[in-house]
Amino acid sequence: APRNSTEETITGVWSDVLGVDTVGIHDNFFEMGGHSLLATQVTSRLRQRLGLDVPVRALFTSPTPAALAGVVRELGTADEAPLIPLDRGSGQLPLSFAQQRLWFLDQLTPGSAEYLVPFGLRVRGTLDAGALGAAFTGLVTRHEVLRTRFVTDDSGRPAQIVDAPWSVTPVVHDVRTVPAADRERAALEIMAAEARRPFELGGGRLLRVDVVRVADDDQYVLIMLHHIVSDGWSSGILARELRELYMAAVAGRVASLPELPVQYADFAAWQREQLSGDFLERQLAYWRERLAGVPALELPTDHGRPAEREGAEGDTVYFSVPSEVTVALRATASGQGASLFMALLSLFQIVLARYCRQ
């Protein structure tokens, strides 16, 4: 049982994130089914409840509530600026470092579909298009990042501007008149074309919704976002909130969602403040030393690597891993205090090393 308020907070957060009833103070996060994305959720919730920036790496080095509580106690003595909302009166706001990378890549290859984030759903049964639009409008109203455009300021630096909420109207494509044998193909072709249609970062509205009706009670819903406003973790949050907003719109009630004390732009400014000065210089010096002299990976490909990158051509190879291998991988990763992702990434690196002999 938790011995103090910090352990009680940690076990409560783990219980919510992992979906389990009880968590002991010596239970291992990764042995309980935790992984990298869930670790990010845990540290984010701890940051909100404890008012401390608990780094994700702390969960890997201290994977039990008892050990993590010790890390939290040490962090409590650190001098760190609180995350507080920005003054929106200034108009232009800074980008986070992740957003700046994506903005820079978009400047290099404007019109590229490489950093689009598509989500496809198949909805069998009646779909209320009006409620769906209201749900997405609710998301845009709730999350400033979904109504943000990215511009260049007078000095040539990127900045973000939060616009007023806008009404989202899903675009409906109807293939019900297509012969039954060809409807699936027609629907997939429409979605594939929409998934390749780029966004213009300076124009804002980096969210699109398309509905492809296959039958009266069968349709696809395609949600398109740009990676500069969404990632793997936030997409899970948006999906859960979209469900609640849609159900509320159908039922004619107010959605039951918690208040948002800060927005992503607030985090971006806080991150800029934290990663600056001597701290930033120490981080840069560390990685310059670590990466100094690292050779390029010479893959034994069937043709030479071009001197410059030529587009984003590639392919996806699908394969299945037997369940017994998956179980063994999880057990091995857990025994090393690592996530399944870390184990698979290590195996991938071993394969590359063997092929390249580097």
PDB file of N, CA and C in Angstrom, residues 12 39 75 85 89 116 165 255 297 336:
ATOM      1  N   GLY A  12      -2.175   5.938  -8.234  1.00  0.00           N
ATOM      2  CA  GLY A  12      -3.458   6.320  -8.815  1.00  0.00           C
ATOM      3  C   GLY A  12      -3.353   6.609 -10.301  1.00  0.00           C
ATOM      4  N   ALA A  39       4.056   5.557 -20.917  1.00  0.00           N
ATOM      5  CA  ALA A  39       4.993   6.238 -20.014  1.00  0.00           C
ATOM      6  C   ALA A  39       4.873   7.748 -20.173  1.00  0.00           C
ATOM      7  N   LEU A  75      13.246  15.875  -7.419  1.00  0.00           N
ATOM      8  CA  LEU A  75      12.823  16.938  -8.335  1.00  0.00           C
ATOM      9  C   LEU A  75      12.183  18.093  -7.582  1.00  0.00           C
ATOM     10  N   PRO A  85      -0.092  29.795 -18.427  1.00  0.00           N
ATOM     11  CA  PRO A  85      -0.629  30.235 -19.720  1.00  0.00           C
ATOM     12  C   PRO A  85       0.025  31.525 -20.211  1.00  0.00           C
ATOM     13  N   GLY A  89      -2.448  38.152 -26.175  1.00  0.00           N
ATOM     14  CA  GLY A  89      -2.569  39.443 -26.834  1.00  0.00           C
ATOM     15  C   GLY A  89      -1.458  39.733 -27.817  1.00  0.00           C
ATOM     16  N   LEU A 116       1.768  14.009 -43.156  1.00  0.00           N
ATOM     17  CA  LEU A 116       0.333  13.971 -42.904  1.00  0.00           C
ATOM     18  C   LEU A 116       0.019  12.785 -41.999  1.00  0.00           C
ATOM     19  N   PRO A 165     -12.170  29.843 -33.198  1.00  0.00           N
ATOM     20  CA  PRO A 165     -12.753  28.547 -33.579  1.00  0.00           C
ATOM     21  C   PRO A 165     -13.507  28.642 -34.900  1.00  0.00           C
ATOM     22  N   ALA A 255     -21.030  17.900 -23.413  1.00  0.00           N
ATOM     23  CA  ALA A 255     -19.991  16.875 -23.266  1.00  0.00           C
ATOM     24  C   ALA A 255     -19.329  16.978 -21.897  1.00  0.00           C
ATOM     25  N   LEU A 297      25.906   4.923 -41.970  1.00  0.00           N
ATOM     26  CA  LEU A 297      25.584   3.508 -42.124  1.00  0.00           C
ATOM     27  C   LEU A 297      25.627   3.147 -43.608  1.00  0.00           C
ATOM     28  N   GLN A 336      14.529  -6.906 -18.629  1.00  0.00           N
ATOM     29  CA  GLN A 336      15.594  -5.910 -18.743  1.00  0.00           C
ATOM     30  C   GLN A 336      15.113  -4.502 -18.371  1.00  0.00           C
TER      31      GLN A 336
END
